[in-house]
Every structure is written in C-alpha cells, then in structure tokens.
C-alpha cells in the first residue's frame, strides 16, 4: 500500500515536472520571437524561478550533449527520460502491485 502511494506521488511529481519544462520551453520561444516582454518584473521573476528550478536537471546533459549553437536540446532529453520513467517504469510497477482492498 505504501509503495503504491509512493509510486503514484512520484508519477504526479514527474508529470508536474514535465509540464514545467514544457512551459519553460514555450516561454523561451515567446521571448525569442519578441512576443513576450521580459521588461515586466513579474515575467522576469517567473522565468528566473523556472530557470533556478530546472537548471540543475539540464546541467549534466548540457555537459554531455554537443554544442548546437543556439539550440539547447537538454530539455528534450529530460522530457524523454521523464517519459521513460512515467510510462514503462512507474506504470508497470503500479500494474504489478496488488490493487488496494484486495
């Protein structure tokens, strides 16, 4: 029962992390195409917070990946790893555990 709960919490946190990365990528595109104004203090704080939260995840992959100029593929690698953790690993582990109440 405890293991099931921990796996479900891990899946929820990984889904949240997935969406935070997607939001950061979309915001970076909006900034690159001058759709979003970074002179707004609220937008700047939100972007800084996302950067501080997600940079430790990207850093190891940025060291490994080759330089593609202005293209940063580390978010894509992290999203792939999250997808692998959520779908095959956590889903299969939850399916192999007995259902609660049985």
Short mmCIF file of C-alpha atoms in Angstrom, two decimals:
data_model
loop_
_atom_site.label_atom_id
_atom_site.label_comp_id
_atom_site.label_asym_id
_atom_site.label_seq_id
_atom_site.Cartn_x
_atom_site.Cartn_y
_atom_site.Cartn_z
CA UNK A 1 0.00 0.00 0.00
CA UNK A 2 2.80 2.41 0.90
CA UNK A 3 4.79 1.53 -2.21
CA UNK A 4 1.74 2.16 -4.41
CA UNK A 5 1.25 5.57 -2.78
CA UNK A 6 4.91 6.48 -3.24
CA UNK A 7 4.84 5.44 -6.90
CA UNK A 8 1.67 7.47 -7.50
CA UNK A 9 3.25 10.52 -5.83
CA UNK A 10 6.37 10.05 -7.98
CA UNK A 11 4.20 9.87 -11.11
CA UNK A 12 2.37 13.07 -10.13
CA UNK A 13 5.65 14.90 -9.44
CA UNK A 14 7.14 13.73 -12.73
CA UNK A 15 4.02 14.91 -14.57
CA UNK A 16 4.32 18.28 -12.86
CA UNK A 17 7.98 18.47 -13.85
CA UNK A 18 7.02 17.54 -17.43
CA UNK A 19 4.60 20.47 -17.62
CA UNK A 20 7.06 22.90 -16.04
CA UNK A 21 9.61 22.04 -18.72
CA UNK A 22 7.00 22.43 -21.47
CA UNK A 23 6.00 25.83 -20.05
CA UNK A 24 9.63 26.94 -19.90
CA UNK A 25 10.27 25.88 -23.50
CA UNK A 26 7.17 27.68 -24.78
CA UNK A 27 8.07 30.82 -22.81
CA UNK A 28 11.60 30.76 -24.22
CA UNK A 29 10.14 30.62 -27.74
CA UNK A 30 7.81 33.52 -26.97
CA UNK A 31 10.76 35.55 -25.70
CA UNK A 32 12.92 34.64 -28.71
CA UNK A 33 10.22 35.84 -31.11
CA UNK A 34 9.56 39.02 -29.08
CA UNK A 35 6.00 38.02 -28.26
CA UNK A 36 6.64 38.16 -24.52
CA UNK A 37 8.18 41.25 -22.96
CA UNK A 38 10.88 40.46 -20.39
CA UNK A 39 10.92 44.01 -19.06
CA UNK A 40 7.92 43.10 -16.91
CA UNK A 41 9.13 42.32 -13.40
CA UNK A 42 6.57 39.55 -12.87
CA UNK A 43 7.51 37.75 -16.08
CA UNK A 44 11.21 38.10 -15.25
CA UNK A 45 10.70 36.65 -11.76
CA UNK A 46 8.68 33.73 -13.11
CA UNK A 47 11.36 32.94 -15.71
CA UNK A 48 14.13 33.25 -13.13
CA UNK A 49 12.27 30.88 -10.81
CA UNK A 50 11.79 28.33 -13.59
CA UNK A 51 15.46 28.61 -14.55
CA UNK A 52 16.61 28.08 -10.97
CA UNK A 53 14.31 25.09 -10.60
CA UNK A 54 15.15 23.35 -13.87
CA UNK A 55 18.80 24.27 -14.45
CA UNK A 56 20.15 21.51 -12.13
CA UNK A 57 18.28 18.97 -14.28
CA UNK A 58 19.68 20.32 -17.53
CA UNK A 59 23.28 20.86 -16.43
CA UNK A 60 24.52 17.22 -16.65
CA UNK A 61 23.05 16.82 -20.13
CA UNK A 62 24.47 20.12 -21.35
CA UNK A 63 27.93 18.79 -20.43
CA UNK A 64 27.37 15.62 -22.45
CA UNK A 65 25.50 16.97 -25.50
CA UNK A 66 27.49 18.59 -28.30
CA UNK A 67 27.15 22.31 -28.94
CA UNK A 68 24.36 23.01 -31.45
CA UNK A 69 24.85 26.76 -31.45
CA UNK A 70 21.76 28.47 -30.06
CA UNK A 71 19.76 25.24 -29.90
CA UNK A 72 19.52 23.66 -26.44
CA UNK A 73 18.41 20.04 -26.58
CA UNK A 74 18.78 19.29 -22.87
CA UNK A 75 15.05 19.90 -22.15
CA UNK A 76 14.19 17.34 -24.84
CA UNK A 77 16.49 14.78 -23.24
CA UNK A 78 15.00 15.42 -19.80
CA UNK A 79 11.47 15.11 -21.23
CA UNK A 80 12.40 11.79 -22.84
CA UNK A 81 13.79 10.49 -19.55
CA UNK A 82 10.66 11.60 -17.68
CA UNK A 83 8.53 9.85 -20.29
CA UNK A 84 10.54 6.67 -19.85
CA UNK A 85 10.22 6.87 -16.08
CA UNK A 86 6.48 7.55 -16.10
CA UNK A 87 5.26 5.21 -18.82
CA UNK A 88 7.20 1.96 -18.74
CA UNK A 89 8.75 2.07 -15.27
CA UNK A 90 6.13 3.52 -12.93
CA UNK A 91 3.12 2.28 -14.87
CA UNK A 92 4.44 -1.29 -14.98
CA UNK A 93 5.41 -1.17 -11.31
CA UNK A 94 1.91 0.04 -10.38
CA UNK A 95 0.30 -2.65 -12.55
CA UNK A 96 2.32 -5.38 -10.88
CA UNK A 97 1.28 -4.34 -7.37
CA UNK A 98 -1.92 -5.73 -5.92
CA UNK A 99 -4.94 -3.44 -6.05
CA UNK A 100 -5.89 -1.73 -2.78
CA UNK A 101 -8.64 -3.54 -0.90
CA UNK A 102 -7.75 -6.96 -2.31
#
